[in-house]
Amino acid sequence: MARVYNFSAGPAVLPESVLKEAAEEMLDYRGTGMSVMEMSHRSKPFQTIIDEAEADLRSLMNIPDNYKVLFLQGGASQQFAAIPMNLMKNKVADYIITGQWAKKAYQEAKLYGTANAIASSADKTFSYIPDCSDLPISENADYVYICENNTIYGTKFWQLPNTKGKDLVADVSSCFLSEPVDVTRYGMIYGGVQKNIGPAGVVIAIIREDLITEDVLPGTPTMLRYKTHADAGSLYNTPPAYGIYICGKVFKWLQNMGGLEAMKAINEKKAAVLYNFLDESKLFHGTVVKKDRSLMNVPFVTGNADLDAAFVKAAAAAGFQNLKGHRTVGGMRASIYNAMPIEGVEKLVDFMAAFEKENG
Ligand SMILES: *Cc1c(COP(=O)(O)O)cnc(C)c1O
């Protein structure tokens, strides 16, 4: 068995110890005689799994009691609709457009009310985060929306926008649990787990309780109402049970790593290995304004599309996989999520240096 270094943006690398544990429990989960995949979501063992997962997430992120944790389905993309349906009481929301995922959320919100694009970095191919210290926030905005880490373009909000008192809603799909966050600064934090936490199929939403009401847009499906899932402890219908079980294991892995402060330090060290190389290299260049660089997704180019393709191919053959950049950006992208070991990045940089020597 040979594991590769997997730089995929998502679904993405998971901690090897978690995969091994899951393998050991595959046929007989702790004496139940069945896999978690085969287990009723109304059973005691599964209730324990979901309760522990929630408790561990709460402790990792220091989530206050007045926030609900929901385990949902439909991907982050379904939240692009659910958010306006649940939160647009005045039918107005402000969106900051820092990439494709923010843009998609904005376009979806326009189906339900007035969505204003109050800032954008489209002018420079989303290679930076706009100054959000004094934006024209709409007086009757129900929320201000951001995509906090832009998976495709490799930018990150290192400072949250000044929302002038409005609730902040953030898609954190690709930076979930990569660093500590102050949950109280958000009305809602959500993300698909397949980037930095677990297998595809689970969305985690952390929502302040007062935002979860029956006052939703007319026609909002029962399944898209946050109240439905909050009232039922995420067990209104069959949840993505196996995915939640793996997420729970990743939460415990993070606790063993020392929690989110420790994870942040590791992520900074890891990203620095790659960024320092890119800053010195004569062949490879990062595409993002330095102060806005993501710790999770690192796009880079040689400036020559043929050479980019040759690099991606050679890297894959050497065991560094999924380095091809997003089709809208070209070049390369290394996603270096929590579960990517630092050796993976160090070896990638060695490989890049050797490639540069041969092709520079
Ligand atoms: C991947 C991604 C999405 C889309 O997630 P799905 O689960 O495929 O709907 C949305 N936002 C961000 C930031 C992402 O990285």
XYZ file of C-alpha atoms and ligand atoms in Angstrom:
375
model
C 0.000 0.000 0.000
C 1.411 3.356 -1.006
C -0.268 6.554 0.077
C 0.458 9.606 -2.070
C 0.719 13.209 -0.975
C -2.738 14.426 -1.956
C -2.973 18.175 -2.538
C -6.612 18.044 -3.665
C -8.804 21.052 -2.832
C -11.639 18.734 -1.879
C -12.572 16.051 -1.133
C -9.163 16.120 0.422
C -6.575 14.429 2.585
C -7.710 13.048 5.960
C -5.527 12.087 8.922
C -4.128 8.614 8.370
C -4.802 7.614 11.973
C -8.491 8.431 11.486
C -8.697 6.292 8.373
C -6.982 3.421 10.186
C -9.354 3.644 13.136
C -12.333 3.678 10.807
C -10.929 0.638 9.005
C -10.530 -1.223 12.291
C -14.132 -0.449 13.215
C -15.541 -1.133 9.763
C -17.038 -4.586 10.370
C -17.787 -4.312 14.069
C -18.179 -0.902 15.653
C -17.198 -1.369 19.288
C -18.973 -4.644 19.863
C -22.218 -3.738 18.079
C -21.491 -6.357 15.407
C -22.139 -3.855 12.622
C -20.565 -0.951 10.803
C -21.656 2.604 11.614
C -22.854 2.620 7.991
C -25.375 -0.088 8.829
C -26.607 1.385 12.078
C -29.934 3.071 12.803
C -29.549 6.787 13.326
C -32.054 6.343 16.177
C -29.814 3.838 17.955
C -27.979 4.499 21.189
C -24.493 4.022 19.723
C -25.220 6.561 16.987
C -26.728 9.049 19.440
C -23.481 8.803 21.390
C -21.473 9.381 18.199
C -23.358 12.557 17.251
C -23.498 13.871 20.826
C -19.749 13.407 21.262
C -19.032 14.968 17.877
C -21.034 18.047 18.819
C -19.478 18.290 22.289
C -15.951 17.951 20.894
C -16.599 20.571 18.205
C -18.035 22.917 20.832
C -14.973 22.535 22.978
C -12.519 22.860 20.056
C -14.139 26.075 18.784
C -15.267 27.332 22.169
C -18.818 27.660 20.838
C -21.058 29.596 23.255
C -24.292 28.016 24.528
C -26.458 30.428 22.550
C -25.233 28.951 19.272
C -26.686 25.793 17.743
C -24.529 23.267 15.920
C -26.334 21.634 13.001
C -25.146 18.681 10.929
C -26.783 19.136 7.517
C -26.615 17.812 3.953
C -26.752 19.306 0.476
C -23.241 20.711 0.424
C -22.208 24.278 1.052
C -24.004 25.089 -2.195
C -27.410 24.306 -0.713
C -26.718 26.853 2.016
C -26.447 29.510 -0.683
C -30.274 29.218 -0.846
C -31.003 28.217 2.751
C -29.249 31.292 4.136
C -31.471 33.869 2.398
C -34.576 31.715 2.937
C -33.962 31.649 6.693
C -32.230 34.931 7.382
C -33.605 37.480 4.901
C -36.311 38.927 7.140
C -36.122 42.316 5.367
C -35.243 40.643 2.078
C -31.961 42.536 1.912
C -28.414 41.246 2.300
C -24.937 42.506 1.469
C -22.364 40.271 -0.190
C -18.598 40.696 -0.489
C -17.453 39.040 -3.696
C -13.994 37.538 -3.315
C -14.292 34.581 -5.657
C -16.550 32.064 -7.308
C -18.105 30.658 -4.162
C -19.080 34.102 -2.868
C -20.389 34.988 -6.294
C -22.515 31.863 -6.465
C -23.939 32.579 -3.015
C -24.701 36.143 -4.103
C -26.410 35.035 -7.307
C -28.514 32.519 -5.415
C -29.563 35.120 -2.841
C -30.830 37.316 -5.656
C -33.532 34.715 -6.262
C -34.994 35.520 -2.854
C -34.528 39.235 -2.283
C -32.225 42.159 -2.823
C -28.626 41.038 -2.657
C -26.096 43.856 -2.898
C -22.509 43.287 -3.968
C -20.903 45.876 -1.687
C -17.276 45.008 -2.489
C -15.445 42.828 -4.974
C -11.951 41.810 -5.991
C -13.024 40.646 -9.460
C -10.966 43.457 -11.046
C -7.731 41.565 -10.300
C -8.939 37.979 -10.731
C -9.770 37.759 -7.004
C -6.088 37.852 -6.071
C -6.696 40.012 -2.984
C -9.241 40.791 -0.267
C -10.832 44.238 -0.599
C -10.587 46.770 2.220
C -13.706 46.053 4.269
C -13.205 48.567 7.068
C -15.823 51.060 5.900
C -18.176 49.531 3.355
C -21.582 50.923 2.344
C -23.521 48.423 4.482
C -27.232 48.620 3.672
C -29.264 50.104 6.480
C -31.831 47.292 6.401
C -29.435 44.460 5.557
C -30.321 41.226 7.342
C -26.714 40.067 7.168
C -23.342 40.622 5.553
C -21.959 37.594 3.730
C -18.364 36.530 3.134
C -16.482 33.500 1.909
C -13.730 33.625 4.511
C -11.152 31.472 2.726
C -11.304 31.431 -1.048
C -10.469 27.874 -2.023
C -9.974 28.581 -5.711
C -8.001 31.845 -5.523
C -6.072 31.216 -2.307
C -7.050 34.332 -0.369
C -8.199 34.621 3.243
C -9.912 37.351 5.259
C -7.323 37.941 7.994
C -9.547 40.692 9.315
C -13.297 40.291 9.376
C -15.268 43.056 7.652
C -16.717 45.898 9.657
C -20.400 44.984 9.326
C -21.560 48.076 11.222
C -23.606 45.983 13.609
C -25.125 43.619 11.051
C -24.812 39.867 11.510
C -21.895 38.287 9.681
C -22.482 35.039 7.779
C -19.320 33.216 6.722
C -18.640 30.258 4.469
C -15.565 28.681 6.075
C -15.599 25.448 4.058
C -11.882 25.527 3.279
C -10.568 26.980 6.559
C -12.866 25.210 9.044
C -10.859 24.276 12.185
C -7.579 25.550 10.710
C -7.237 28.149 13.489
C -9.145 29.435 16.527
C -12.118 31.702 15.786
C -14.207 34.011 17.917
C -17.639 32.531 17.208
C -19.397 35.509 18.825
C -18.310 37.701 15.917
C -20.570 35.761 13.564
C -24.299 35.234 13.210
C -23.582 32.053 11.314
C -20.491 30.039 10.388
C -20.883 27.142 8.012
C -19.020 24.915 5.638
C -18.953 21.662 3.772
C -16.663 19.309 5.681
C -15.001 17.707 2.670
C -12.251 20.318 2.517
C -10.717 20.326 5.971
C -12.722 18.009 8.239
C -14.228 14.858 6.815
C -15.893 13.042 3.931
C -18.218 14.770 1.477
C -21.883 14.753 2.446
C -21.862 16.723 5.687
C -22.299 20.450 6.171
C -21.762 21.918 9.613
C -23.640 25.127 10.461
C -23.080 27.055 13.681
C -25.914 29.549 14.076
C -26.801 32.003 16.820
C -30.061 30.847 18.378
C -32.044 34.047 17.877
C -31.522 33.729 14.103
C -33.263 30.341 14.077
C -36.958 31.209 13.897
C -40.178 30.257 12.141
C -40.097 33.591 10.357
C -38.642 32.299 7.102
C -39.445 33.211 3.502
C -42.771 31.766 2.296
C -42.259 28.444 0.544
C -39.073 27.531 2.421
C -39.020 23.716 2.390
C -39.179 21.993 5.778
C -35.777 20.442 5.106
C -34.193 23.851 4.469
C -35.481 25.458 7.678
C -32.808 25.707 10.336
C -35.489 25.349 13.002
C -36.425 21.901 11.694
C -32.906 20.632 12.325
C -32.239 22.638 15.474
C -35.408 21.313 17.146
C -34.533 17.740 16.201
C -30.856 17.768 17.193
C -29.893 17.260 13.527
C -31.990 14.063 13.505
C -35.164 15.277 11.793
C -34.494 12.756 9.069
C -31.626 10.356 8.411
C -28.462 12.407 8.767
C -25.217 11.673 6.894
C -24.411 9.280 9.704
C -21.132 7.780 8.551
C -19.772 11.202 7.615
C -20.635 12.580 11.051
C -18.827 9.611 12.624
C -15.646 10.398 10.660
C -15.921 14.111 11.524
C -16.118 13.088 15.180
C -12.867 11.166 14.822
C -11.207 14.179 13.213
C -12.355 16.366 16.134
C -10.630 13.942 18.520
C -7.526 13.952 16.304
C -7.481 17.761 16.536
C -7.776 17.585 20.322
C -4.809 15.207 20.374
C -2.860 17.621 18.179
C -3.358 20.240 20.896
C -6.468 22.023 19.636
C -6.855 24.894 17.218
C -4.061 27.122 18.587
C -1.597 24.313 18.015
C -3.137 23.564 14.616
C -2.743 27.184 13.585
C 0.948 27.168 14.521
C 1.471 24.005 12.478
C -0.453 25.458 9.533
C 1.598 28.665 9.613
C 4.843 26.740 9.667
C 3.677 24.459 6.878
C 2.458 27.263 4.608
C 5.667 29.226 5.208
C 7.714 26.360 3.742
C 5.854 26.746 0.455
C 5.465 30.537 0.424
C 9.132 31.107 1.283
C 10.123 28.897 -1.621
C 7.713 30.695 -4.004
C 9.086 34.074 -2.932
C 12.648 32.970 -3.743
C 11.953 30.928 -6.864
C 12.791 32.283 -10.306
C 10.416 29.822 -11.987
C 7.374 29.509 -9.701
C 5.331 32.464 -8.473
C 2.441 32.787 -6.050
C -0.608 34.555 -7.501
C -1.980 36.218 -4.356
C -1.200 39.547 -2.669
C 1.056 38.565 0.235
C -0.996 39.968 3.093
C -4.113 38.086 1.946
C -2.548 34.667 1.447
C -4.459 31.599 2.602
C -2.786 29.038 4.846
C -4.854 26.307 3.207
C -4.886 26.819 -0.570
C -1.745 27.969 -2.355
C -2.065 28.771 -6.075
C 1.093 29.278 -8.116
C 2.189 29.494 -11.754
C 5.304 29.419 -13.895
C 3.808 31.869 -16.380
C 4.025 29.229 -19.116
C 0.961 26.992 -19.511
C 2.926 24.170 -21.153
C 5.491 24.173 -18.380
C 2.686 24.219 -15.789
C 1.171 21.131 -17.392
C 4.557 19.409 -17.525
C 5.109 20.160 -13.845
C 1.691 18.824 -12.792
C 2.348 15.630 -14.743
C 5.857 15.105 -13.386
C 4.721 15.872 -9.836
C 1.875 13.344 -10.045
C 4.287 10.681 -11.258
C 6.497 11.436 -8.250
C 3.607 11.002 -5.798
C 2.440 14.630 -5.423
C -1.102 14.448 -6.701
C -3.927 16.832 -7.562
C -1.719 19.887 -8.020
C -3.517 21.152 -11.114
C -4.988 24.600 -10.534
C -8.705 25.317 -10.796
C -9.813 25.455 -14.404
C -10.600 29.190 -14.094
C -7.130 30.108 -12.779
C -4.832 27.632 -14.512
C -1.384 26.846 -13.189
C -1.083 24.910 -9.951
C -2.724 24.876 -6.553
C -1.475 23.035 -3.495
C -4.179 22.578 -0.880
C -2.371 21.979 2.382
C -5.193 21.331 4.829
C -4.826 20.292 8.480
C -4.218 16.653 7.596
C -1.378 17.331 5.128
C 1.813 16.502 7.031
C 4.612 19.084 6.879
C 6.859 16.439 5.254
C 4.470 16.491 2.300
C 5.070 20.201 1.778
C 8.835 19.928 2.381
C 9.125 17.133 -0.161
C 6.979 19.056 -2.640
C 9.284 22.048 -2.315
C 12.331 19.808 -2.877
C 10.644 18.462 -5.990
C 9.843 21.983 -7.211
C 13.458 23.060 -6.659
C 14.709 20.101 -8.686
C 12.184 20.846 -11.454
C 13.326 24.457 -11.464
C 16.957 23.393 -11.875
C 16.068 21.270 -14.875
C 13.708 23.743 -16.485
C 14.824 27.158 -15.277
C -16.022 23.622 -2.126
C -16.628 24.882 -1.652
C -18.006 25.127 -1.768
C -18.952 24.166 -2.428
O -19.135 23.070 -1.640
P -20.168 21.903 -2.012
O -20.194 21.117 -0.757
O -19.597 21.180 -3.186
O -21.473 22.530 -2.322
C -18.496 26.303 -1.248
N -17.692 27.203 -0.651
C -16.366 26.990 -0.542
C -15.515 28.019 0.138
C -15.801 25.832 -1.028
O -14.475 25.641 -0.922
